[in-house]
PDB file of C-alpha atoms and ligand atoms in Angstrom:
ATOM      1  CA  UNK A 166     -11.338  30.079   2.588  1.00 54.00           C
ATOM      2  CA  UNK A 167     -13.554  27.937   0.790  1.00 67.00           C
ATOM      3  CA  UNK A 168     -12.237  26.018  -3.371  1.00 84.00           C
ATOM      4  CA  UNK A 169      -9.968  28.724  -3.396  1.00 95.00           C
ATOM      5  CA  UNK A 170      -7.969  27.428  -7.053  1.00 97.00           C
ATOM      6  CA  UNK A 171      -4.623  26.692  -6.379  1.00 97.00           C
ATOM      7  CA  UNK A 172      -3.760  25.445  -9.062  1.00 97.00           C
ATOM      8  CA  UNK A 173      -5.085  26.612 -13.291  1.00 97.00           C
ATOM      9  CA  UNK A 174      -4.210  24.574 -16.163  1.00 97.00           C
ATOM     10  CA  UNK A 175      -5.502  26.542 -19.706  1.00 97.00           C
ATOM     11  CA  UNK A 176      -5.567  24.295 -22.960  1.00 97.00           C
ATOM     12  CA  UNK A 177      -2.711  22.849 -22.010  1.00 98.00           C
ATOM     13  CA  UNK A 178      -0.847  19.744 -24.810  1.00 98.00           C
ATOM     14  CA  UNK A 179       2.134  18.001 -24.505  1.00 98.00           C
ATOM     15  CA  UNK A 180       3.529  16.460 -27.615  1.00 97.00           C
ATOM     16  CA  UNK A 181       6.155  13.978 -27.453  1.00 97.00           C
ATOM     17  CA  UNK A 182       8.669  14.196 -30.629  1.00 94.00           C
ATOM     18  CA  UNK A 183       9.845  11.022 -31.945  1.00 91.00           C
ATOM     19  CA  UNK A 184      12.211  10.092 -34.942  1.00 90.00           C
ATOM     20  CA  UNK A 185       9.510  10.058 -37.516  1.00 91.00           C
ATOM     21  CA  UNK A 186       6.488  11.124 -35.536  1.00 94.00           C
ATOM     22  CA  UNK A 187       5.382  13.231 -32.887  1.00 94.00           C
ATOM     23  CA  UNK A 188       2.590  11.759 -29.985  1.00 96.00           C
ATOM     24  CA  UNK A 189       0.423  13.975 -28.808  1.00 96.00           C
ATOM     25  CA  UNK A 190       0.307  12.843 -24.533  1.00 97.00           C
ATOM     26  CA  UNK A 191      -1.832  16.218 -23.514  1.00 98.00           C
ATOM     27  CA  UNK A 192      -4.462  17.248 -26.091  1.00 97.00           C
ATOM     28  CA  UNK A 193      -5.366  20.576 -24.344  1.00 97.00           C
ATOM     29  CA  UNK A 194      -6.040  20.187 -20.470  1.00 97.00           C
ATOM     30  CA  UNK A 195      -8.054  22.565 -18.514  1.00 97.00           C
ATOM     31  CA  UNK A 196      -8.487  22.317 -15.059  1.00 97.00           C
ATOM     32  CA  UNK A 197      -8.338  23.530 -11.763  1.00 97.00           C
ATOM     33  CA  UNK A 198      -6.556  22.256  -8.559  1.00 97.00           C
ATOM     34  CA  UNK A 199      -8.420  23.429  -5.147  1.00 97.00           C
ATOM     35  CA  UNK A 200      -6.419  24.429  -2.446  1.00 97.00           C
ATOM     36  CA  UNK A 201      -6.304  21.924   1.015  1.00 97.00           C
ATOM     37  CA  UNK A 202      -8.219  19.736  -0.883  1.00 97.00           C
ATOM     38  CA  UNK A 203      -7.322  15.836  -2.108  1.00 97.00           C
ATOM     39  CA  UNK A 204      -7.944  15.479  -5.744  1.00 97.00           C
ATOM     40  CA  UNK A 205      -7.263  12.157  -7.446  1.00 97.00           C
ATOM     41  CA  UNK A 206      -6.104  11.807 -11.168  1.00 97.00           C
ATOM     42  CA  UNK A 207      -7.596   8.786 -12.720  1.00 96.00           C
ATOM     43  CA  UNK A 208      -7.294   6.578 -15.766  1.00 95.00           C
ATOM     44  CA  UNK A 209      -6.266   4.040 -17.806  1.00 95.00           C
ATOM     45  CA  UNK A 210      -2.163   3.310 -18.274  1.00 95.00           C
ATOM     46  CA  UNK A 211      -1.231   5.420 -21.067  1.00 95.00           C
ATOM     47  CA  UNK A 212      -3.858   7.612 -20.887  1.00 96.00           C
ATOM     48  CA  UNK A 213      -2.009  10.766 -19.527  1.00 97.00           C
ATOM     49  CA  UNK A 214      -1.422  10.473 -15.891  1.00 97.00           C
ATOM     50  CA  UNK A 215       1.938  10.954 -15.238  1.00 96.00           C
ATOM     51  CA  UNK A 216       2.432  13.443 -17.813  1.00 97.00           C
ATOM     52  CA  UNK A 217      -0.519  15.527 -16.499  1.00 98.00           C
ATOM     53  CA  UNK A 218       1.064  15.068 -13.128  1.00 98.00           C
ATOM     54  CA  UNK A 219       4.158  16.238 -13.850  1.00 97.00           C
ATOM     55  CA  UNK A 220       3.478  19.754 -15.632  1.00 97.00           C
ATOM     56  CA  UNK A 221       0.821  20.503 -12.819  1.00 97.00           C
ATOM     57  CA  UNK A 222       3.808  20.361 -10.495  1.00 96.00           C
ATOM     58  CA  UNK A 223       6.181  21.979 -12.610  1.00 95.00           C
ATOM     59  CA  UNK A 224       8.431  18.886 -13.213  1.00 94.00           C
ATOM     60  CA  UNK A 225       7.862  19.485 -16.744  1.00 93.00           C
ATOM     61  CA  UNK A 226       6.679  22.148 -19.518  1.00 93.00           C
ATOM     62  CA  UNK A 227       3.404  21.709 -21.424  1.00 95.00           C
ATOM     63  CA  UNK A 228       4.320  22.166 -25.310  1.00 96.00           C
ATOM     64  CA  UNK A 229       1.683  24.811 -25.049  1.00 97.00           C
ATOM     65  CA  UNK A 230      -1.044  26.481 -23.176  1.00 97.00           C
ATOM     66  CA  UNK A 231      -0.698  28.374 -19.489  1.00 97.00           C
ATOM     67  CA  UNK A 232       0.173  26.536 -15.796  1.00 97.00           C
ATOM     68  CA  UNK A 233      -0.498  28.636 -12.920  1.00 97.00           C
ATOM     69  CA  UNK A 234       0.647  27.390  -9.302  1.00 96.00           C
ATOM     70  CA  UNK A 235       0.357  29.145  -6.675  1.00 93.00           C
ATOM     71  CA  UNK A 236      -0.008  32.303  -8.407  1.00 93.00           C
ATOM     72  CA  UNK A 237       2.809  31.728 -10.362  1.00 94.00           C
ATOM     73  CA  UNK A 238       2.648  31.480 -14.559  1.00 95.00           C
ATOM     74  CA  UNK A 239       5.272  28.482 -14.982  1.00 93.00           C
ATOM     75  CA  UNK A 240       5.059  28.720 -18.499  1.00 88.00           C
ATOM     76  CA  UNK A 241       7.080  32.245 -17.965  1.00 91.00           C
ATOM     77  CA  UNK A 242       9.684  31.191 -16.056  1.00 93.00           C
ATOM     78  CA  UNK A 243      13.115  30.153 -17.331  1.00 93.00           C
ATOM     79  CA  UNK A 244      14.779  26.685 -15.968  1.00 92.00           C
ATOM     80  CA  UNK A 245      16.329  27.890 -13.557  1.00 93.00           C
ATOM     81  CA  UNK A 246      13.080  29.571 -11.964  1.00 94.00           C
ATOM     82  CA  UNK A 247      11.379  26.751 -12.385  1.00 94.00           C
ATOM     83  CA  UNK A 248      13.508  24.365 -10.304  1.00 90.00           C
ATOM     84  CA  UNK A 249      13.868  27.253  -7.541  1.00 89.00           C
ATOM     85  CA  UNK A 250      10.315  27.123  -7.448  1.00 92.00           C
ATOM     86  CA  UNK A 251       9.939  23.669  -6.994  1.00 91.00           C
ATOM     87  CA  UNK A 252      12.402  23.370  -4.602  1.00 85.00           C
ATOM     88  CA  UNK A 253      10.192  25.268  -2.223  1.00 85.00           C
ATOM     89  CA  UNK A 254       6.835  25.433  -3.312  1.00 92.00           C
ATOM     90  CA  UNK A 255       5.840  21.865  -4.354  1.00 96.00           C
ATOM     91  CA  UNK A 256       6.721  18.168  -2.590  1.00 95.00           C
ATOM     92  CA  UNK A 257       6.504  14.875  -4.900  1.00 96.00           C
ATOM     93  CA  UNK A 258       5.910  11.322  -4.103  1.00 95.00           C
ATOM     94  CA  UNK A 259       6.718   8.328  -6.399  1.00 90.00           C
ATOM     95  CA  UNK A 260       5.891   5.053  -6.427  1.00 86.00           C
ATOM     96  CA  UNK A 261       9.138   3.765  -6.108  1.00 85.00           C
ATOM     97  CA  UNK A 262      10.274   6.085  -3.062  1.00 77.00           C
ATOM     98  CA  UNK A 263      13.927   6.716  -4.506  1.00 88.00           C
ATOM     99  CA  UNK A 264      15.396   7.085  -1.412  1.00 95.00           C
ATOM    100  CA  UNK A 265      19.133   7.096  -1.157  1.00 96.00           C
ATOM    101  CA  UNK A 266      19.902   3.984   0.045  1.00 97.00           C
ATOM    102  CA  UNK A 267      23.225   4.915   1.457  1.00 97.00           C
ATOM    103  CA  UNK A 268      21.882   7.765   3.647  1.00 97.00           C
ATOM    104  CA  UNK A 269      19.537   6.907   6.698  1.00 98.00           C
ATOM    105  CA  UNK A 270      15.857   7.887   6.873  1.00 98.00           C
ATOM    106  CA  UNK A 271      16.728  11.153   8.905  1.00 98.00           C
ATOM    107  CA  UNK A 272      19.386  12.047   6.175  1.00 97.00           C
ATOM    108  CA  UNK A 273      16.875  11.428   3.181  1.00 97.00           C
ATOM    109  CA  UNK A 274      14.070  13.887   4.601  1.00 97.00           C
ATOM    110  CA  UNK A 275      16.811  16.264   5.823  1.00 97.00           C
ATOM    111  CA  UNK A 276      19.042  16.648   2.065  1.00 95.00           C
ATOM    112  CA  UNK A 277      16.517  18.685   0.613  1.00 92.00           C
ATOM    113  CA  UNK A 278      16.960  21.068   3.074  1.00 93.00           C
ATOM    114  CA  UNK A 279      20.545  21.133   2.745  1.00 94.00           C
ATOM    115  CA  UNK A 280      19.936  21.605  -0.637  1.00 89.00           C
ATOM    116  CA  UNK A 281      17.494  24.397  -0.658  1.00 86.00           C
ATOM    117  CA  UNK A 282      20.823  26.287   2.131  1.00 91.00           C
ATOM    118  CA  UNK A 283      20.152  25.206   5.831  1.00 94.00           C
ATOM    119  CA  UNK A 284      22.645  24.382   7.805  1.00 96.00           C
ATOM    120  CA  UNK A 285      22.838  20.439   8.364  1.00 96.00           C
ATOM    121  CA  UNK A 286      22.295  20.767  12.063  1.00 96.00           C
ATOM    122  CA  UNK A 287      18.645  22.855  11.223  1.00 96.00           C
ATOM    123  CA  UNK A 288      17.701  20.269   8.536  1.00 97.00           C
ATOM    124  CA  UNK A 289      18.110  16.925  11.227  1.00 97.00           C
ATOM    125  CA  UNK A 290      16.141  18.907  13.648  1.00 97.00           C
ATOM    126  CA  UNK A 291      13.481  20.060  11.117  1.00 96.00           C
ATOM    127  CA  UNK A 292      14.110  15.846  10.021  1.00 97.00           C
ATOM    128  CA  UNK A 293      13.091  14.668  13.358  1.00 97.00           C
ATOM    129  CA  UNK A 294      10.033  16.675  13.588  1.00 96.00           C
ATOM    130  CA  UNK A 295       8.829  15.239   9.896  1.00 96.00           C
ATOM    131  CA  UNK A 296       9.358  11.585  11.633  1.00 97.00           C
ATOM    132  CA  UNK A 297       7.606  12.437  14.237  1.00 96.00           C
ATOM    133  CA  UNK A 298       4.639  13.350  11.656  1.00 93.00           C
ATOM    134  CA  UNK A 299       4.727  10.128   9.814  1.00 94.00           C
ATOM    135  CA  UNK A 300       4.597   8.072  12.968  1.00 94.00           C
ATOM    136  CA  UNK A 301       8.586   6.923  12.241  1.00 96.00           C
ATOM    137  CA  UNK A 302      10.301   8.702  15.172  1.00 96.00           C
ATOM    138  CA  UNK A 303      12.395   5.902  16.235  1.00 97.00           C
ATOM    139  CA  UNK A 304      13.444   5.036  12.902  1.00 97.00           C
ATOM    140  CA  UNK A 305      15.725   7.702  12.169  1.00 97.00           C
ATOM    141  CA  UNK A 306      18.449   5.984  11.760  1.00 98.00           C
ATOM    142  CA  UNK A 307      17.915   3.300   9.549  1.00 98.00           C
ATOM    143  CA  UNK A 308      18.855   2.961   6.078  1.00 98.00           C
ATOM    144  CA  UNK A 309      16.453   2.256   3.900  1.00 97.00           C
ATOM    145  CA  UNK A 310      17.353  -1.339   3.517  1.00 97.00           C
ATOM    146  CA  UNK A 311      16.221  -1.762   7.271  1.00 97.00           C
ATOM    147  CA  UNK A 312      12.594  -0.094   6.790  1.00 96.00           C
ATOM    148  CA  UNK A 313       9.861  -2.570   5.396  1.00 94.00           C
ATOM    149  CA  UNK A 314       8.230  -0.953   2.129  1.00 93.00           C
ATOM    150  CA  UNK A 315       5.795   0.852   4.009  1.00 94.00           C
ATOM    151  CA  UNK A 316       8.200   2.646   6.249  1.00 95.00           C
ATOM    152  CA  UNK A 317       9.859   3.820   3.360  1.00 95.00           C
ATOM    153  CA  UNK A 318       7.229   5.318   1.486  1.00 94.00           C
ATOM    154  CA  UNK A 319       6.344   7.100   4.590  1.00 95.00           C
ATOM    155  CA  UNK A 320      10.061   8.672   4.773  1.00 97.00           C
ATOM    156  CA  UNK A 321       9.219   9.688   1.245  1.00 96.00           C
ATOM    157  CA  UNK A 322       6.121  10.993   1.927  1.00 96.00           C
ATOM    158  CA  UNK A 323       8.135  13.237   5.144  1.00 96.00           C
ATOM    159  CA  UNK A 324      10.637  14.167   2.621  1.00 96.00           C
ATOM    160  CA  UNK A 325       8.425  15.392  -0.186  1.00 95.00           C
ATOM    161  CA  UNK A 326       7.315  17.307   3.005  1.00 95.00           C
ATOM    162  CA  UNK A 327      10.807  18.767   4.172  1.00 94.00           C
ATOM    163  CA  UNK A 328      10.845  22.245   2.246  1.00 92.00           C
ATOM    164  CA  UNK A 329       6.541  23.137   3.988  1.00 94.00           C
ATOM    165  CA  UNK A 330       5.473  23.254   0.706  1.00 95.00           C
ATOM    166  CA  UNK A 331       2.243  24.157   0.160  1.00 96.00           C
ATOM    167  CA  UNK A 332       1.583  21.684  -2.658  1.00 98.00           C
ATOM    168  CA  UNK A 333       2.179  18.035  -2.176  1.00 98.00           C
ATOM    169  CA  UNK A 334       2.491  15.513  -5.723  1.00 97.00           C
ATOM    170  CA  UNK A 335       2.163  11.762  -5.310  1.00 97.00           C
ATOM    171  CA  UNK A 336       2.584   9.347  -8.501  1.00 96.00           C
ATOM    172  CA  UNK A 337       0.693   6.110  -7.401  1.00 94.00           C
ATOM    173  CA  UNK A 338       2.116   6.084  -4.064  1.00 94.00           C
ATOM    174  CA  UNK A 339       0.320   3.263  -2.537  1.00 93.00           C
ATOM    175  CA  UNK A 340       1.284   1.097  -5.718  1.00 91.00           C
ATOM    176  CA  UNK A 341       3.510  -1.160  -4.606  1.00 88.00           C
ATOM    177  CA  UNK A 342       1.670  -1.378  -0.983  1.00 91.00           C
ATOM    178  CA  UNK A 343      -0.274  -3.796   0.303  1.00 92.00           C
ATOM    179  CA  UNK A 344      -3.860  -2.841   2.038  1.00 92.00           C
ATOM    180  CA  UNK A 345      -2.801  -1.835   5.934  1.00 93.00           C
ATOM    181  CA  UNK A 346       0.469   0.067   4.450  1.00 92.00           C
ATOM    182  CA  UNK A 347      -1.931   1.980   1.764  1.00 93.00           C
ATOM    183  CA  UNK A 348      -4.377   3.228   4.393  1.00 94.00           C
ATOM    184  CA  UNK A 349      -1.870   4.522   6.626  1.00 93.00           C
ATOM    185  CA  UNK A 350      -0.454   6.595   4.048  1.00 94.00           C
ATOM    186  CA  UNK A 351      -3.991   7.892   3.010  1.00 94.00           C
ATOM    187  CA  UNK A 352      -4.533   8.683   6.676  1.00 95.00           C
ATOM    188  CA  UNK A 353      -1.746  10.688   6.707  1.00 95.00           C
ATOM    189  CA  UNK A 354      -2.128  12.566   3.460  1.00 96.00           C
ATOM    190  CA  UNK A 355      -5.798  13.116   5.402  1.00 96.00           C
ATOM    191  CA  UNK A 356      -4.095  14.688   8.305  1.00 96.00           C
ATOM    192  CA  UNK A 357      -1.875  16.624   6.437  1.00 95.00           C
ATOM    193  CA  UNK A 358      -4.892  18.405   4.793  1.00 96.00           C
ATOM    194  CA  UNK A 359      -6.504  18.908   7.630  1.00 96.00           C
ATOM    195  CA  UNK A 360      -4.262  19.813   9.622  1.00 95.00           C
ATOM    196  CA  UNK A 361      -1.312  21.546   8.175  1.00 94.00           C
ATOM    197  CA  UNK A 362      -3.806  22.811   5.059  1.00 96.00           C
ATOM    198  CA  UNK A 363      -1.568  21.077   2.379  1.00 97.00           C
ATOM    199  CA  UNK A 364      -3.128  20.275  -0.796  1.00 98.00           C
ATOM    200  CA  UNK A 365      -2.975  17.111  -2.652  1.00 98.00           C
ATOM    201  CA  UNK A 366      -3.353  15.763  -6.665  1.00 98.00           C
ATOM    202  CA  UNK A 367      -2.328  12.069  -6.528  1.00 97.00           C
ATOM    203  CA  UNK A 368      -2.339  10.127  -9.623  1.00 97.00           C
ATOM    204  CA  UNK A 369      -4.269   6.409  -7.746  1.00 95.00           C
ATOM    205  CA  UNK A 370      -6.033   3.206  -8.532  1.00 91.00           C
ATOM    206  CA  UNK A 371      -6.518   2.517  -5.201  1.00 91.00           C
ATOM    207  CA  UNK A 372     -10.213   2.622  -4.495  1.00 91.00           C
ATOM    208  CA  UNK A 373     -10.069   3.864  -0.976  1.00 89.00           C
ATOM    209  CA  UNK A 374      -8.042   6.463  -1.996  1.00 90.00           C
ATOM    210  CA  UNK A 375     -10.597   7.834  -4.917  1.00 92.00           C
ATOM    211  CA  UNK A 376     -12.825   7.531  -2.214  1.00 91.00           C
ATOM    212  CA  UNK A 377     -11.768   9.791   0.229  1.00 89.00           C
ATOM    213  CA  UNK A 378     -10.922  12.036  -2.836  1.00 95.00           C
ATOM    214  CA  UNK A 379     -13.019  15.338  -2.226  1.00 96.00           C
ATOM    215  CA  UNK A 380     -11.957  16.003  -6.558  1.00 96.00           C
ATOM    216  CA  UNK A 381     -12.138  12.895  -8.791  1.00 96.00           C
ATOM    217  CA  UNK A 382     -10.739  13.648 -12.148  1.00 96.00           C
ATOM    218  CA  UNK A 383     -10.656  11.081 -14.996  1.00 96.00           C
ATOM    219  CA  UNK A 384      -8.108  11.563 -17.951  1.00 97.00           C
ATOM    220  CA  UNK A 385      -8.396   9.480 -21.518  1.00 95.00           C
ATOM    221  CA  UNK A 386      -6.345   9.456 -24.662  1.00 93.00           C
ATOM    222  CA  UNK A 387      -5.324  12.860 -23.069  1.00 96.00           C
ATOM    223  CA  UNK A 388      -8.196  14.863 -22.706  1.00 96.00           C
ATOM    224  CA  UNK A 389     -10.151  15.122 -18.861  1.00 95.00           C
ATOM    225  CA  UNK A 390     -13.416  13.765 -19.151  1.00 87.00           C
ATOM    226  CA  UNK A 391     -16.438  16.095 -18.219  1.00 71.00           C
ATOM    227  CA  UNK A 392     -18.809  15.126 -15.621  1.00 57.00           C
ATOM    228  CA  UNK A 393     -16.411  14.495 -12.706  1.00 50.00           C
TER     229      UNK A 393
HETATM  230  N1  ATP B 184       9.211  10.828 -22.986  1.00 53.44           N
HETATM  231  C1  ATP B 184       8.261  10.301 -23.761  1.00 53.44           C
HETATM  232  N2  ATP B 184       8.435  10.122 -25.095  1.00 53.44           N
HETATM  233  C2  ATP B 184       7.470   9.622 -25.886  1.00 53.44           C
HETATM  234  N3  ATP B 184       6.248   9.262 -25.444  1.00 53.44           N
HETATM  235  C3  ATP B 184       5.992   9.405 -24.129  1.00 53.44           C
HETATM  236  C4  ATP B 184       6.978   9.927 -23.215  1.00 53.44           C
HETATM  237  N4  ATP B 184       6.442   9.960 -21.981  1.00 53.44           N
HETATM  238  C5  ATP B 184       5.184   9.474 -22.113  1.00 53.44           C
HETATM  239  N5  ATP B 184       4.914   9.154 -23.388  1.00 53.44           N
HETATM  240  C6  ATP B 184       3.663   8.622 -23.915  1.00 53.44           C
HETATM  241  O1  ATP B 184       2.597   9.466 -23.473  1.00 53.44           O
HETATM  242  C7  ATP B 184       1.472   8.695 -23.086  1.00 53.44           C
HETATM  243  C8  ATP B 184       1.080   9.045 -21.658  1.00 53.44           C
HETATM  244  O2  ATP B 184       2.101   8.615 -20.786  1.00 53.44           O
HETATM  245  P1  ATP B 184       1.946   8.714 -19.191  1.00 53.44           P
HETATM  246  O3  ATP B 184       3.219   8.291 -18.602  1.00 53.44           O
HETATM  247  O4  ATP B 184       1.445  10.065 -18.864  1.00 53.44           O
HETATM  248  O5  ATP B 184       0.797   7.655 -18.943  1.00 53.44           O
HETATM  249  P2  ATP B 184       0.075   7.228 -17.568  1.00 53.44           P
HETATM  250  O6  ATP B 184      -1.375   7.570 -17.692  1.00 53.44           O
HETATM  251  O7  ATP B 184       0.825   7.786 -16.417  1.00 53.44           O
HETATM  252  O8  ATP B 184       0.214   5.643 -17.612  1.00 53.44           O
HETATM  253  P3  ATP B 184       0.551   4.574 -16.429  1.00 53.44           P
HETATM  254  O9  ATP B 184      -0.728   4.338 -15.685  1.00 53.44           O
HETATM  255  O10 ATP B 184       0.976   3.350 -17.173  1.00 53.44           O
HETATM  256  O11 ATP B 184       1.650   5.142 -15.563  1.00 53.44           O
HETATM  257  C9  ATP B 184       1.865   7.226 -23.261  1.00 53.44           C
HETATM  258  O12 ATP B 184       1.301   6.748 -24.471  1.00 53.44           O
HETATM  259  C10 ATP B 184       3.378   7.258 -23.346  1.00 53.44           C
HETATM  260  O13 ATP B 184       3.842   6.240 -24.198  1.00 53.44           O
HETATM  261 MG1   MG B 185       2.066   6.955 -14.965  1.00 53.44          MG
END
């Protein structure tokens, strides 16, 4: 199926409350995510990004105003709804790939399965087959320490994968890569669309990234700006 929404966000604000004043992040957000599509979240620092980011996926709650994911109105649920749902339905990728350091790349992709009740056995064969994805098969067992930074965002990238979800998040996750390291992690977010029908929103300033974007969407002083 063809734009098929995936994603609805309806007047949504998110106000930040401080000791003697409260900032106003989200000033009422509409938009819509299309499914197995890339669409890239642009803007100046401070202007929204991450905080738009984060209540799309259901990280966080908008003060007010409706998110619907998947079908799902995450403004309804409780906490504890919430985090099952994200457990399952939506992968995120950071810029700093918080990987465990004391676990090896196998272990990192395969703990969210654990988490979400397979069997540890299941979760390092499931593990292997998410390597195999990000081109990393024969680094399995290496700690994080012993991947270069690229490596490592790809493990990320395969464990924001681990629980299929339908939905995958990504907070500038070429920032700290250099050029070569950047495009292979587009190409794979590329062949993840097209081939497994994921959908992306990625928060970027890397130009080749906006470029392959098939949604561009600019946010200021929170508000998106028409005409994108
Ligand atoms: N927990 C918080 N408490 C108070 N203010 C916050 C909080 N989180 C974010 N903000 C403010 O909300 C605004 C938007 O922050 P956000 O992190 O979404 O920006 P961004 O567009 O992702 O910026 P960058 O490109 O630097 O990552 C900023 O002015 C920030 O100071
Ligand atoms: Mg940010």
């Amino acid at each position: 199926m063809q734009n098929e929404v995936i994603i609805k966000a309806n007047k949504v604000t998110k106000n930040f409350k401080m000791e003697s004043k409260t900032f106003e992040a989200l000033k009422g957000v509409s938009m819509e995510i299309y499914s197995n599509k890339i669409s890239v979240i642009i803007g100046s620092s401070g202007a929204g990004k991450s905080t738009l980011l984060h209540i799309l996926g259901a990280l966080d709650k908008p003060t007010s105003g409706e998110v619907t994911i998947n079908g799902k109105q995450i403004h309804l649920m409780n906490d504890k709804q919430v985090s099952a749902f994200r457990s399952t339905e939506v992968g995120f990728v950071f810029q700093f790939h918080h990987l465990l350091p004391e676990f090896s790349a196998a272990e990192n992709i395969a703990i969210p399965l654990m988490i979400a009740g397979k069997s540890k056995k299941q979760s390092l064969v499931r593990a292997e087959e998410l390597l195999e994805l990000v081109g990393l098969s024969s680094k399995g067992d290496n700690k994080p320490a012993e991947l270069s930074g690229g490596e490592q965002q790809r493990i990320a990238v395969a464990r924001a994968l681990a629980n299929n979800p339908s939905i995958i998040f990504a907070d500038e996750p070429t920032g700290n890569l250099d050029s070569i390291n950047s495009n292979s992690i587009n190409k794979i977010f590329q062949t993840l669309r097209d081939e497994l029908k994921k959908t992306f929103v990625i928060v970027t300033h890397n130009a080749e990234l906006m470029k392959q974007a098939d949604y561009l969407y600019e946010i200021k002083d929170g508000v998106i700006k028409p005409g994108n």
